[in-house]
mmCIF file of C-alpha atoms and ligand atoms in Angstrom:
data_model
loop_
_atom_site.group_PDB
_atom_site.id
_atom_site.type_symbol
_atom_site.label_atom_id
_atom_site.label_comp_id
_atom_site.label_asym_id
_atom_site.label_seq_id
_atom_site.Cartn_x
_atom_site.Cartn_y
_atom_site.Cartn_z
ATOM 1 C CA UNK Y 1 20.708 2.084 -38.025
ATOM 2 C CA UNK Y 2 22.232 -1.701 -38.042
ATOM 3 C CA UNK Y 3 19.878 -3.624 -40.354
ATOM 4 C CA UNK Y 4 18.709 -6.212 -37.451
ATOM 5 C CA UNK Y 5 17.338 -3.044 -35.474
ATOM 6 C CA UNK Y 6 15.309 -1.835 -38.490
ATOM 7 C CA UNK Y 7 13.984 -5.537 -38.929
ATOM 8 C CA UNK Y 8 13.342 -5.764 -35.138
ATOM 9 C CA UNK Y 9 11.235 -2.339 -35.495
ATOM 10 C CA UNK Y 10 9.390 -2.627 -38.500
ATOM 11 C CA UNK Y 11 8.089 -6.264 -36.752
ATOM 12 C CA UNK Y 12 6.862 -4.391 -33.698
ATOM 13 C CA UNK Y 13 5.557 -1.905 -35.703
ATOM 14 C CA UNK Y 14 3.449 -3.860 -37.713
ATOM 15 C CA UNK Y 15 2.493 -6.349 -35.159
ATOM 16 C CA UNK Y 16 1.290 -3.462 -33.599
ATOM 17 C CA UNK Y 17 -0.361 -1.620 -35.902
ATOM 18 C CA UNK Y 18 -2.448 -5.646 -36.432
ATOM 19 C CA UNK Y 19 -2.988 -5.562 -32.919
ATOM 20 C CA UNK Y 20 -4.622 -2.281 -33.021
ATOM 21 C CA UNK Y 21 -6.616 -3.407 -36.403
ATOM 22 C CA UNK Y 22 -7.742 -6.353 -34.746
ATOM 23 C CA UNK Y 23 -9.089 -4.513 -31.433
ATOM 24 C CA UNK Y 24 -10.736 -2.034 -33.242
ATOM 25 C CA UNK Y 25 -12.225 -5.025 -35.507
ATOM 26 C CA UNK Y 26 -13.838 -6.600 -31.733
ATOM 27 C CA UNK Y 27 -15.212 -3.271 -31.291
ATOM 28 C CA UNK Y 28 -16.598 -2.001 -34.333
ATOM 29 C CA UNK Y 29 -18.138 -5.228 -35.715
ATOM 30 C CA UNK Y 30 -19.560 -5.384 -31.925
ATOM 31 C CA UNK Y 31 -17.769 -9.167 -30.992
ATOM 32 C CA UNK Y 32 -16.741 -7.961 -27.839
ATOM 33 C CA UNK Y 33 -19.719 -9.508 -25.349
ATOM 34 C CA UNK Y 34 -20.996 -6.624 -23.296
ATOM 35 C CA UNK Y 35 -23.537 -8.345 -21.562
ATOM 36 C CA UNK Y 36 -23.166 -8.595 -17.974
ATOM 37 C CA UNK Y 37 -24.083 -12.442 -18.021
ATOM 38 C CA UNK Y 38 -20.554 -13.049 -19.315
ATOM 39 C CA UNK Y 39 -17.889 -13.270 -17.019
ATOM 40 C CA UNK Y 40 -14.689 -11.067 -17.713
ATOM 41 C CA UNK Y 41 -11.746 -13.421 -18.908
ATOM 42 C CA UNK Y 42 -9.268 -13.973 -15.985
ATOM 43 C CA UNK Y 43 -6.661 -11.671 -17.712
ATOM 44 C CA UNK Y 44 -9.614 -9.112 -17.902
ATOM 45 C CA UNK Y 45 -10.534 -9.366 -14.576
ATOM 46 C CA UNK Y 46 -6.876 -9.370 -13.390
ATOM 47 C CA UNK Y 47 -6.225 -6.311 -15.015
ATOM 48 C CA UNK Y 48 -9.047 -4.124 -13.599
ATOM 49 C CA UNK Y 49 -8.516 -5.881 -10.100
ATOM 50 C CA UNK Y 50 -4.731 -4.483 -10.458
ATOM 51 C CA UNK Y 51 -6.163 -1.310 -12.184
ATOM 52 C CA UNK Y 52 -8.816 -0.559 -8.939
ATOM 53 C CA UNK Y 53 -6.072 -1.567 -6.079
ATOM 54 C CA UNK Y 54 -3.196 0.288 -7.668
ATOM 55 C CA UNK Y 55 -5.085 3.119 -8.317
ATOM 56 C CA UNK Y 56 -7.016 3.500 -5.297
ATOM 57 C CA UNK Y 57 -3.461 2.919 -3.653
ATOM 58 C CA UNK Y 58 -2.087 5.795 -5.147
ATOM 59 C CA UNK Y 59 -5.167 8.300 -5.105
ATOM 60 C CA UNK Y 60 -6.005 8.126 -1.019
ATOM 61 C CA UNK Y 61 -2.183 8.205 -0.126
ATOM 62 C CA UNK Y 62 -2.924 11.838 1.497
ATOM 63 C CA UNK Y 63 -6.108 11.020 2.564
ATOM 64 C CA UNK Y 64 -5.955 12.436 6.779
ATOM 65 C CA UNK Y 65 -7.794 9.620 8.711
ATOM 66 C CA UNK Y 66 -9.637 11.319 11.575
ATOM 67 C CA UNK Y 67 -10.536 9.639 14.920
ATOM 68 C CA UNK Y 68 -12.834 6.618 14.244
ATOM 69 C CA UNK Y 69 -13.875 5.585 17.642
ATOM 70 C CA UNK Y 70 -16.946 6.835 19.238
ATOM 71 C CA UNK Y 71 -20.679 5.591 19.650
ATOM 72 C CA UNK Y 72 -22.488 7.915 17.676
ATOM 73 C CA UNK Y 73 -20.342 7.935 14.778
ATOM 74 C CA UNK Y 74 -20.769 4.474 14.499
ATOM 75 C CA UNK Y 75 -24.361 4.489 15.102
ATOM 76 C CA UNK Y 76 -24.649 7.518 12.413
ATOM 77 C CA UNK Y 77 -22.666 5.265 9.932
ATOM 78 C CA UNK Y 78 -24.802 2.506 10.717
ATOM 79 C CA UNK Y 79 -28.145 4.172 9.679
ATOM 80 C CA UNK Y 80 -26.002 5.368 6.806
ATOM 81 C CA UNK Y 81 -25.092 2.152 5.490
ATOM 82 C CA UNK Y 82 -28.008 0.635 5.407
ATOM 83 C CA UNK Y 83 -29.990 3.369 3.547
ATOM 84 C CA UNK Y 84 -27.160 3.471 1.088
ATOM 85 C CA UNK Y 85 -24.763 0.540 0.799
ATOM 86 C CA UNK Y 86 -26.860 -2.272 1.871
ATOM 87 C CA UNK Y 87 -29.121 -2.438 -1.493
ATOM 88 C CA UNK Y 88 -25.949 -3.091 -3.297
ATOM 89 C CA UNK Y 89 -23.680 -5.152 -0.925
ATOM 90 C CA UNK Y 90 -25.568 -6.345 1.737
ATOM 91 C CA UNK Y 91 -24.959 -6.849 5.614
ATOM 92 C CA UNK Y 92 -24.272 -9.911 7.959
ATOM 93 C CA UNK Y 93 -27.148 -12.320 7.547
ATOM 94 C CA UNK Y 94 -28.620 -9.900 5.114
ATOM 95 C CA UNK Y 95 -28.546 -10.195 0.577
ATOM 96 C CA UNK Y 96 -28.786 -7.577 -1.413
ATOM 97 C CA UNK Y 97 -31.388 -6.420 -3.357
ATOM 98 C CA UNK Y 98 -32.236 -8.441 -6.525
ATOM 99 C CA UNK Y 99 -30.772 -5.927 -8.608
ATOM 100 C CA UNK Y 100 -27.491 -5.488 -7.592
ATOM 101 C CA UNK Y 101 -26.899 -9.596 -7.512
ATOM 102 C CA UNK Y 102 -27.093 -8.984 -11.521
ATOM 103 C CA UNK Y 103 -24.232 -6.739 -11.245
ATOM 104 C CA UNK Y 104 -20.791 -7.353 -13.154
ATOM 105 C CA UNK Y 105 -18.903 -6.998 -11.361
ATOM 106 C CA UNK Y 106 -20.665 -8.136 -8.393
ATOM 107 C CA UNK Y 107 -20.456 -5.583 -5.726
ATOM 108 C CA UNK Y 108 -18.194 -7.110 -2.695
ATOM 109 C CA UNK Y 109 -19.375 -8.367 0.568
ATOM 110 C CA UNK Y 110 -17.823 -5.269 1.765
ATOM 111 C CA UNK Y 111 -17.121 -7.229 5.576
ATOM 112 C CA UNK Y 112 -14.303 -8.299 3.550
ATOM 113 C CA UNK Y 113 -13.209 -5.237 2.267
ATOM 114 C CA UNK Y 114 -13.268 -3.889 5.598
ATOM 115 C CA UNK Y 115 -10.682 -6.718 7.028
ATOM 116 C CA UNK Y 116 -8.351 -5.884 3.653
ATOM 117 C CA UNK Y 117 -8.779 -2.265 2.785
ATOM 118 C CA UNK Y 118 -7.789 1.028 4.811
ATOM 119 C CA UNK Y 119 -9.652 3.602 6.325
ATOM 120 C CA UNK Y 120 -8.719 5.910 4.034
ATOM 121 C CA UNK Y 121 -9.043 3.850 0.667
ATOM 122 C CA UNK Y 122 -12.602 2.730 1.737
ATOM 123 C CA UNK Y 123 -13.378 6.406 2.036
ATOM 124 C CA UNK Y 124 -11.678 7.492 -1.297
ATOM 125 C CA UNK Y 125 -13.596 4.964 -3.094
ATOM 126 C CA UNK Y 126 -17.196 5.726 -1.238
ATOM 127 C CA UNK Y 127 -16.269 9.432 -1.784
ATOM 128 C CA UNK Y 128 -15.493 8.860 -5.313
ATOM 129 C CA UNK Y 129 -17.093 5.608 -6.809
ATOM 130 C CA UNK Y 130 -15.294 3.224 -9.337
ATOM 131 C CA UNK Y 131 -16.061 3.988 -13.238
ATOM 132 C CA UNK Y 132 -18.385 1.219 -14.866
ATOM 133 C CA UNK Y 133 -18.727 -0.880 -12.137
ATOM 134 C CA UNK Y 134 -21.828 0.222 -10.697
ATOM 135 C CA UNK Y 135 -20.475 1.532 -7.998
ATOM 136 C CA UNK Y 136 -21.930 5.102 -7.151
ATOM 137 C CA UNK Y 137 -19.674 8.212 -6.049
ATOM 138 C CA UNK Y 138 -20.986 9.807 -2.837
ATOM 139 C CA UNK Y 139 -19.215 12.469 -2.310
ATOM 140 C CA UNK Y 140 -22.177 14.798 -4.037
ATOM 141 C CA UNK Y 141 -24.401 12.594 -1.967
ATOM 142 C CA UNK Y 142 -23.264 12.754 1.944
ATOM 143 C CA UNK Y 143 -20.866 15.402 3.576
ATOM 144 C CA UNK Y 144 -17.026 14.022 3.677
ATOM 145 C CA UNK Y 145 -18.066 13.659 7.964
ATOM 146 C CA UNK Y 146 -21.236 11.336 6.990
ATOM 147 C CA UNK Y 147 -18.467 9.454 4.598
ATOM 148 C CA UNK Y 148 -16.058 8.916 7.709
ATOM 149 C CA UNK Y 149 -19.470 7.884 9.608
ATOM 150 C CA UNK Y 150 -20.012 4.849 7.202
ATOM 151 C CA UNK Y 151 -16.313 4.349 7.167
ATOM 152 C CA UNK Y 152 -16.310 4.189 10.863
ATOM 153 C CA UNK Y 153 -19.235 1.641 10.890
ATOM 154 C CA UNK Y 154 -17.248 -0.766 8.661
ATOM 155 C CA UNK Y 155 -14.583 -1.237 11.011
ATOM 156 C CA UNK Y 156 -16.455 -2.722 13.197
ATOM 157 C CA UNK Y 157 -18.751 -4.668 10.693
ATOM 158 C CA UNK Y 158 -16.411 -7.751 10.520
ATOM 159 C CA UNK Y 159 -17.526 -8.264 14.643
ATOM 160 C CA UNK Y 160 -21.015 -7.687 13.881
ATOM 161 C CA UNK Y 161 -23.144 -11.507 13.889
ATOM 162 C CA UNK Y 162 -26.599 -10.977 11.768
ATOM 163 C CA UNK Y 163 -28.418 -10.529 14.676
ATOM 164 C CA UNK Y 164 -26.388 -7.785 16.296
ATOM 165 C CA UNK Y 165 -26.528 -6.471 12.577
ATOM 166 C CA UNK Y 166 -30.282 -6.935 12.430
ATOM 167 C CA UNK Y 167 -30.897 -4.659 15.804
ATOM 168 C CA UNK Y 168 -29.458 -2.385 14.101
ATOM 169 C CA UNK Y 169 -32.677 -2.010 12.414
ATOM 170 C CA UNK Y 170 -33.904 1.292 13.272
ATOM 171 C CA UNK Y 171 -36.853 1.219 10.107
ATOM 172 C CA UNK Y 172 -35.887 5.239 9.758
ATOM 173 C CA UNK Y 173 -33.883 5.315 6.660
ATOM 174 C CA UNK Y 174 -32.234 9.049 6.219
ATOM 175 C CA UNK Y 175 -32.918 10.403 2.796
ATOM 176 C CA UNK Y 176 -30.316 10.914 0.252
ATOM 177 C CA UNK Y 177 -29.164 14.823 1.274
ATOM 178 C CA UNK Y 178 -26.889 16.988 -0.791
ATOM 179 C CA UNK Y 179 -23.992 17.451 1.603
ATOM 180 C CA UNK Y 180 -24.657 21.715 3.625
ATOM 181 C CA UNK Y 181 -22.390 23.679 2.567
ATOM 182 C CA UNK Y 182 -21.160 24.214 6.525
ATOM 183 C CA UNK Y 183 -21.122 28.048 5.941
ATOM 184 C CA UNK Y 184 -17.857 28.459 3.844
ATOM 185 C CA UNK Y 185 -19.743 28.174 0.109
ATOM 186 C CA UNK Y 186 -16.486 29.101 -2.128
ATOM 187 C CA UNK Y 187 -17.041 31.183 -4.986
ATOM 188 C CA UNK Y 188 -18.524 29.395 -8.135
ATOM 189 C CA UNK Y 189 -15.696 27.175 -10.013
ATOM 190 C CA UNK Y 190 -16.503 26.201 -14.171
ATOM 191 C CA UNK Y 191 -13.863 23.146 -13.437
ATOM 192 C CA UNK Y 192 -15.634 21.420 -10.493
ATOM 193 C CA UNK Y 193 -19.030 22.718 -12.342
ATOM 194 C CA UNK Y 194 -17.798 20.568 -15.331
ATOM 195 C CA UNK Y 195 -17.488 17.878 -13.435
ATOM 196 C CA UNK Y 196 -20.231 18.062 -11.449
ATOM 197 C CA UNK Y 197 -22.733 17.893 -14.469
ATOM 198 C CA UNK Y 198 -21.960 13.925 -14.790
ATOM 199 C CA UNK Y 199 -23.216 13.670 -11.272
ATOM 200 C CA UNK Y 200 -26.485 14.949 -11.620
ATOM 201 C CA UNK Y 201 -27.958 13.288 -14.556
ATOM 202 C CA UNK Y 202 -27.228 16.687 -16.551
ATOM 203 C CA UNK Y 203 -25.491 14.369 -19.142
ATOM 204 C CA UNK Y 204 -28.238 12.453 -19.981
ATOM 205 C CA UNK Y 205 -30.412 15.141 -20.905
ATOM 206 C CA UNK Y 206 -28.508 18.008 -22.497
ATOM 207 C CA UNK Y 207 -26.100 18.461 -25.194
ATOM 208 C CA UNK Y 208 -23.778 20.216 -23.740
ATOM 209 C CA UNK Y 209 -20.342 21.780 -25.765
ATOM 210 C CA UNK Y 210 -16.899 20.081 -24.571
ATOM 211 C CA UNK Y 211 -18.602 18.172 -22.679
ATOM 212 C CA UNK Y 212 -18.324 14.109 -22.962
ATOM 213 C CA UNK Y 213 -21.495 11.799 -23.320
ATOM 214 C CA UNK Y 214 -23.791 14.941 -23.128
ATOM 215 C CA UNK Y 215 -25.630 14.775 -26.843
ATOM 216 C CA UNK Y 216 -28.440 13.990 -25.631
ATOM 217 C CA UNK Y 217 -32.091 16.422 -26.383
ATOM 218 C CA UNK Y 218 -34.363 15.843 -23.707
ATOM 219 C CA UNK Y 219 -33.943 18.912 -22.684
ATOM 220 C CA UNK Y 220 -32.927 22.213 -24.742
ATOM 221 C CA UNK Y 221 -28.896 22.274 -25.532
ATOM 222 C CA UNK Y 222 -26.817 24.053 -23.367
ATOM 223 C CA UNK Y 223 -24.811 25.357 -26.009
ATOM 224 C CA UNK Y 224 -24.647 29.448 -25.460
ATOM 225 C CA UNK Y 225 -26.748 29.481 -22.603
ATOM 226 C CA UNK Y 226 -24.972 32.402 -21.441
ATOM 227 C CA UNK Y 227 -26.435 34.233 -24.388
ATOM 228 C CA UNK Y 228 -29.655 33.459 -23.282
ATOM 229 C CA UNK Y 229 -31.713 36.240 -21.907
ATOM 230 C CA UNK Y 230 -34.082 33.903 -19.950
ATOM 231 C CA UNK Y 231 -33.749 30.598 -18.186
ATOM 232 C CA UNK Y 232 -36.480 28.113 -19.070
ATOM 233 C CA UNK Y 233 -38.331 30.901 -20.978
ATOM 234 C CA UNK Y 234 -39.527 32.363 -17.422
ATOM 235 C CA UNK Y 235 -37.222 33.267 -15.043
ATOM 236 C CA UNK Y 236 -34.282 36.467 -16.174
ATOM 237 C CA UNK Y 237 -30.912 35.220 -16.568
ATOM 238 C CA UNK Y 238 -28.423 36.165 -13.436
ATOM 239 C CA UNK Y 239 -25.895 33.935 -11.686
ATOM 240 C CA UNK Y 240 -28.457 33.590 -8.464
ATOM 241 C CA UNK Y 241 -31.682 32.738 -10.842
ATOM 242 C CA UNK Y 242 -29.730 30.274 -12.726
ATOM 243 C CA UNK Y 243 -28.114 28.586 -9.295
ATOM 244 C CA UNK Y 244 -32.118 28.551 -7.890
ATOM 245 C CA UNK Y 245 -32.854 27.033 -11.371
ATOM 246 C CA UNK Y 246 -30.331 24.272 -11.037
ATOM 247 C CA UNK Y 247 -31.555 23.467 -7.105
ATOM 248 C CA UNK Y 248 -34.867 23.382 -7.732
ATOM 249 C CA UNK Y 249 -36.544 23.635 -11.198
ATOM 250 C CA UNK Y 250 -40.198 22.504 -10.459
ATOM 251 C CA UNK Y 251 -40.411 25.318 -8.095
ATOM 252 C CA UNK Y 252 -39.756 28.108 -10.452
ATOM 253 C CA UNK Y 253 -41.475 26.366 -13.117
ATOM 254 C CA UNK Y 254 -44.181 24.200 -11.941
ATOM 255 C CA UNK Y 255 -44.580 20.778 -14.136
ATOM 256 C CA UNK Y 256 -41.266 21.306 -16.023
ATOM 257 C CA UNK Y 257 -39.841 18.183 -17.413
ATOM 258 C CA UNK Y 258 -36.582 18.797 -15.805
ATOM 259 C CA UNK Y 259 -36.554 17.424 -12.399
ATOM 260 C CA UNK Y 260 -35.420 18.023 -9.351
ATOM 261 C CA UNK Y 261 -31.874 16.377 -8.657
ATOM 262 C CA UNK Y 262 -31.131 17.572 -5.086
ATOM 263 C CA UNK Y 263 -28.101 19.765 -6.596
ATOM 264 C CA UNK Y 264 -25.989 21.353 -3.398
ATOM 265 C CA UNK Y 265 -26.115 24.835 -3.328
ATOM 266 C CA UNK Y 266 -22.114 24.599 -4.021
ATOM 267 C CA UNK Y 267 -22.832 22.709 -7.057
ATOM 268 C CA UNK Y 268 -25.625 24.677 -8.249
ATOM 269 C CA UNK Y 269 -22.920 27.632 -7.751
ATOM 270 C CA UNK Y 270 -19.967 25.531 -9.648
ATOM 271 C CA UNK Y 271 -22.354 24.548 -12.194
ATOM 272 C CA UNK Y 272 -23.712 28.038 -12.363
ATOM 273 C CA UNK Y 273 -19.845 29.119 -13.584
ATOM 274 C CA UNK Y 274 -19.493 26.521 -15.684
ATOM 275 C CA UNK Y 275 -22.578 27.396 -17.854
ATOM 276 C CA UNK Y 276 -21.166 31.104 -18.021
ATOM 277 C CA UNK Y 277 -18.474 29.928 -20.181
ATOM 278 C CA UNK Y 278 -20.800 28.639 -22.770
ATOM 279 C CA UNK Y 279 -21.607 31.744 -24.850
ATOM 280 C CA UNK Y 280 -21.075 31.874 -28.525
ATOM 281 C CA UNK Y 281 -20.331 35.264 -28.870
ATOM 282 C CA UNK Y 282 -17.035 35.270 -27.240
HETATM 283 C C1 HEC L 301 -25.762 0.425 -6.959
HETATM 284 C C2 HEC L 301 -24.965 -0.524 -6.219
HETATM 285 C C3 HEC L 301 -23.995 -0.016 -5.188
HETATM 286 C C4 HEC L 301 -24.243 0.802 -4.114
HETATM 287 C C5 HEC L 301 -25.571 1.435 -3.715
HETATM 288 C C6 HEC L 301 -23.001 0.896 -3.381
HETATM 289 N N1 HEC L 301 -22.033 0.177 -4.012
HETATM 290 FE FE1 HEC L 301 -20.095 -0.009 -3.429
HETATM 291 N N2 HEC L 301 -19.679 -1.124 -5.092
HETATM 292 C C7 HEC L 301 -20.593 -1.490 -6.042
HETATM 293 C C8 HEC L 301 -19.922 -2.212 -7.106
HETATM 294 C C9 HEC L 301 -20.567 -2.797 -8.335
HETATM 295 C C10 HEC L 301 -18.544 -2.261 -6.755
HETATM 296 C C11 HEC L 301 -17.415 -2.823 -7.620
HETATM 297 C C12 HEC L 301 -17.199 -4.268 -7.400
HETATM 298 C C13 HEC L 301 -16.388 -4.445 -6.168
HETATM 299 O O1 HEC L 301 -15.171 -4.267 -6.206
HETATM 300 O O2 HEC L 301 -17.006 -4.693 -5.129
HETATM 301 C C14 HEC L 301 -18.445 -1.591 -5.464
HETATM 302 C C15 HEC L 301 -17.253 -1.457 -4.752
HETATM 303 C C16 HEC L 301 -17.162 -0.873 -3.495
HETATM 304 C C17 HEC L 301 -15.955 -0.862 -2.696
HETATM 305 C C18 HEC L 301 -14.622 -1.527 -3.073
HETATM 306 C C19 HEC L 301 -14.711 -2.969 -2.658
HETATM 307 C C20 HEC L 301 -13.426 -3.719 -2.796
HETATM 308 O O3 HEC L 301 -13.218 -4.642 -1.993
HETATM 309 O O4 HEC L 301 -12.652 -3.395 -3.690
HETATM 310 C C21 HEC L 301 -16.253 -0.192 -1.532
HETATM 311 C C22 HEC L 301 -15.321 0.090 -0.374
HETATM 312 C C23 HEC L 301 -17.644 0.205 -1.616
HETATM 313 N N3 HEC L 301 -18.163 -0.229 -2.819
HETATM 314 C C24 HEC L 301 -18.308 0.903 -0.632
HETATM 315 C C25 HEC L 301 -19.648 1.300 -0.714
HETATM 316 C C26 HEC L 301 -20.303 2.082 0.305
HETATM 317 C C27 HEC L 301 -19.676 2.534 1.614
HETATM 318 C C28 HEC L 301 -21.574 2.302 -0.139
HETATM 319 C C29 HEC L 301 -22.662 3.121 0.529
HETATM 320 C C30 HEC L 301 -22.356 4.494 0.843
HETATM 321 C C31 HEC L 301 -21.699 1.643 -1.448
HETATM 322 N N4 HEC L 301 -20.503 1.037 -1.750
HETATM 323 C C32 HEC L 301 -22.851 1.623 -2.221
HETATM 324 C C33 HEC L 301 -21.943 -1.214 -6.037
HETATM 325 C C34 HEC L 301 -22.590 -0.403 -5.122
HETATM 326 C C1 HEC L 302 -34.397 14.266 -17.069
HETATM 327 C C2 HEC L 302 -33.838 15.263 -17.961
HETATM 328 C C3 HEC L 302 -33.086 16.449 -17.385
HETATM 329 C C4 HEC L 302 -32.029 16.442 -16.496
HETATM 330 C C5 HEC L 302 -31.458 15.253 -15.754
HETATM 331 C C6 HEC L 302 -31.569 17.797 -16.416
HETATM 332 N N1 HEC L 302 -32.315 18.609 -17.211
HETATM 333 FE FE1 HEC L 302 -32.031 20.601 -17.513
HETATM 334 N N2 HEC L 302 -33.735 20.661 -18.591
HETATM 335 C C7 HEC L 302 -34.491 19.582 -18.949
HETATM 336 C C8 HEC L 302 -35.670 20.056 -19.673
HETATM 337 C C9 HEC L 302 -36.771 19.175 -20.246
HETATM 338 C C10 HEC L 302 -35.558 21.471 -19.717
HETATM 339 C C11 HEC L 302 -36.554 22.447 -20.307
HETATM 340 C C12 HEC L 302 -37.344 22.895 -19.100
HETATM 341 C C13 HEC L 302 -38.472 23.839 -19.371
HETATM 342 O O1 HEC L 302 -38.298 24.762 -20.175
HETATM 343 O O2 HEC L 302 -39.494 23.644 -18.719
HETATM 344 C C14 HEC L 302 -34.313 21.805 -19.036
HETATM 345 C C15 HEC L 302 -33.848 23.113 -18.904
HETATM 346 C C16 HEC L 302 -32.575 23.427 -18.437
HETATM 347 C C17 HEC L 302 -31.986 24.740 -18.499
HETATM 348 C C18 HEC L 302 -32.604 25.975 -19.083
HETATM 349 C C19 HEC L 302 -32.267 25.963 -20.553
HETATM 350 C C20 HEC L 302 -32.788 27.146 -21.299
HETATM 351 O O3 HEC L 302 -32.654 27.125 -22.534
HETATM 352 O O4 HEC L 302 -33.301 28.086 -20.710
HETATM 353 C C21 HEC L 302 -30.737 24.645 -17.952
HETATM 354 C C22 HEC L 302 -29.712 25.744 -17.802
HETATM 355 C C23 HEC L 302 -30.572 23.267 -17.544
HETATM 356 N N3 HEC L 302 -31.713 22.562 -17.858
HETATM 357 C C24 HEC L 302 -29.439 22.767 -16.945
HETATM 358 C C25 HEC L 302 -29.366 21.504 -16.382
HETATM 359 C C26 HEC L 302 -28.294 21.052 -15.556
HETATM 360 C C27 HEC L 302 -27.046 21.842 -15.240
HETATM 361 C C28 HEC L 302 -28.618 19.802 -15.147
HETATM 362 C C29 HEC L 302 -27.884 18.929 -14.151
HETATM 363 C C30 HEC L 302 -27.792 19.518 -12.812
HETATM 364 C C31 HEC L 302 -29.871 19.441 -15.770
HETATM 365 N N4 HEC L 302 -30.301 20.497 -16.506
HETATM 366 C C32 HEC L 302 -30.487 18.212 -15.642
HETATM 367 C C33 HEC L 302 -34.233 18.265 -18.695
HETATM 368 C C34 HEC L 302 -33.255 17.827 -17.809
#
């Protein structure tokens, strides 16, 4: 190796490596402000801006648009979007809820994204939500068709004035539905089950093995439940008693602490698989 190239790569080596000591120095001695009443830098902000666009870019390329027109899509999407997108990003004439104006980031006045986004990016990012921004996934929420429905809605949101918006008040909010499985439930997958347990809270109260941010003990550990004999101490241990378990806990076991989560019966199934790979004596 010519002596300036060994000079030039022990200097990027060690700047580096003191690049990498320093970062890790803002982390672990806890500098780095994490409150969300201090702005992002402009370079911070400019790199999740390029971060979210690029990547949503990429991700909804073969997203199929179907047919957006029609009244009662719209109208559907309407009531949609104000039961579940309003709160955070409000409507023409209309601010959302005190909560979500402490957000950082601050959830868009999404008539804009509707003017600069496509069809099928606003639906990948509804579908799937944005990782720590706030925003919420949907897609274990409201079937992909109620997705297009709010999608639909939001094209025509930029024409809406607040009082055209405001007669849009129907007062009968729908309630937050796991999407029906439409007749073709697929047979129980551990991957989507794996995922799955970050949507339902299961994180936050399990410790579950291989499984990130689930350490918690709220509620027993997961770890070999497929040794287990019983679920919950009550009900015996089959695929179909553990899926009913999953969709709806207080009914099998009136007053347990674990609540009811309005798991889809495909999840409960996915989620179902997933647990049967947790035994310890395999
Ligand atoms: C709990 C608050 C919250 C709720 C509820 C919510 N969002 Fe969001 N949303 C956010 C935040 C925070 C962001 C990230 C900041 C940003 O880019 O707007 C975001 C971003 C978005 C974006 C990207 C905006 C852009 O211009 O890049 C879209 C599209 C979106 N949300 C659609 C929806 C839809 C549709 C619903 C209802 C089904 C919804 N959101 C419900 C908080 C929320
Ligand atoms: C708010 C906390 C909480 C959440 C969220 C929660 N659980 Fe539980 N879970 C519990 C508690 C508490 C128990 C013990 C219930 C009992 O025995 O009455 C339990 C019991 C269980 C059991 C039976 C364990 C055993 O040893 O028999 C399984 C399996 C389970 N939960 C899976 C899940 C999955 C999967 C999710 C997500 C869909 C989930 N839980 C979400 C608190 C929670």
């Amino acid at each position: 190796m010519k002596r300036w190239m060994r000079t030039a790569a022990i200097t990027l080596a060690v700047t580096g490596a003191a690049a990498g000591v320093a970062g890790g120095a803002v982390v672990y001695f806890g500098w780095y402000d994490i409150s969300a009443t201090s702005p992002h830098t402009i370079a911070v902000h400019h790199l999740m801006d390029t971060a979210l666009s690029r990547g949503v870019k990429m991700r909804s390329a073969d997203v199929e648009v179907p047919d957006l027109q029609g009244a009662e899509r719209i109208q559907n999407g309407s009531r949609l979007y104000r039961a579940h997108c309003a709160q955070c990003h409000g409507g023409p004439g209309v601010a959302p809820q005190p909560y979500a104006l402490g957000l950082n980031p601050t959830p868009a006045a999404l008539v804009g994204t509707a003017r600069t986004r496509s069809a099928a990016e606003i639906f990948w990012i509804t579908r799937q939500g944005i990782k720590m921004t706030g925003m919420p996934a949907w897609r274990h929420r409201l079937a992909d068709e109620e997705i297009w429905d709010v999608v639909a809605f939001m094209r025509v949101l930029p024409a809406l004035t607040a009082d055209e918006y405001r007669r849009g008040e129907d007062g009968q909010a729908p309630a937050t539905r796991a999407p029906a499985p439409g007749g073709n439930l697929r047979a129980g997958n551990a991957n989507a089950g794996r995922d799955a347990l970050h949507q339902y809270m299961c994180v936050a109260c399990h410790a579950i093995p291989g499984v990130p941010g689930a350490w918690n003990y709220v509620g027993p550990s997961l770890a070999g439940i497929a040794d287990r004999p019983a679920i919950a101490g009550t009900l015996p241990h089959t695929p179909e008693n553990m899926k009913r378990w999953l969709m709806s806990p207080d009914e099998i076991k009136p007053g347990t602490a674990m609540p009811n989560l309005g798991v889809s019966e495909q999840d409960a199934q996915d989620i179902a698989a997933f647990l049967q790979t947790l035994s310890e004596s395999r």
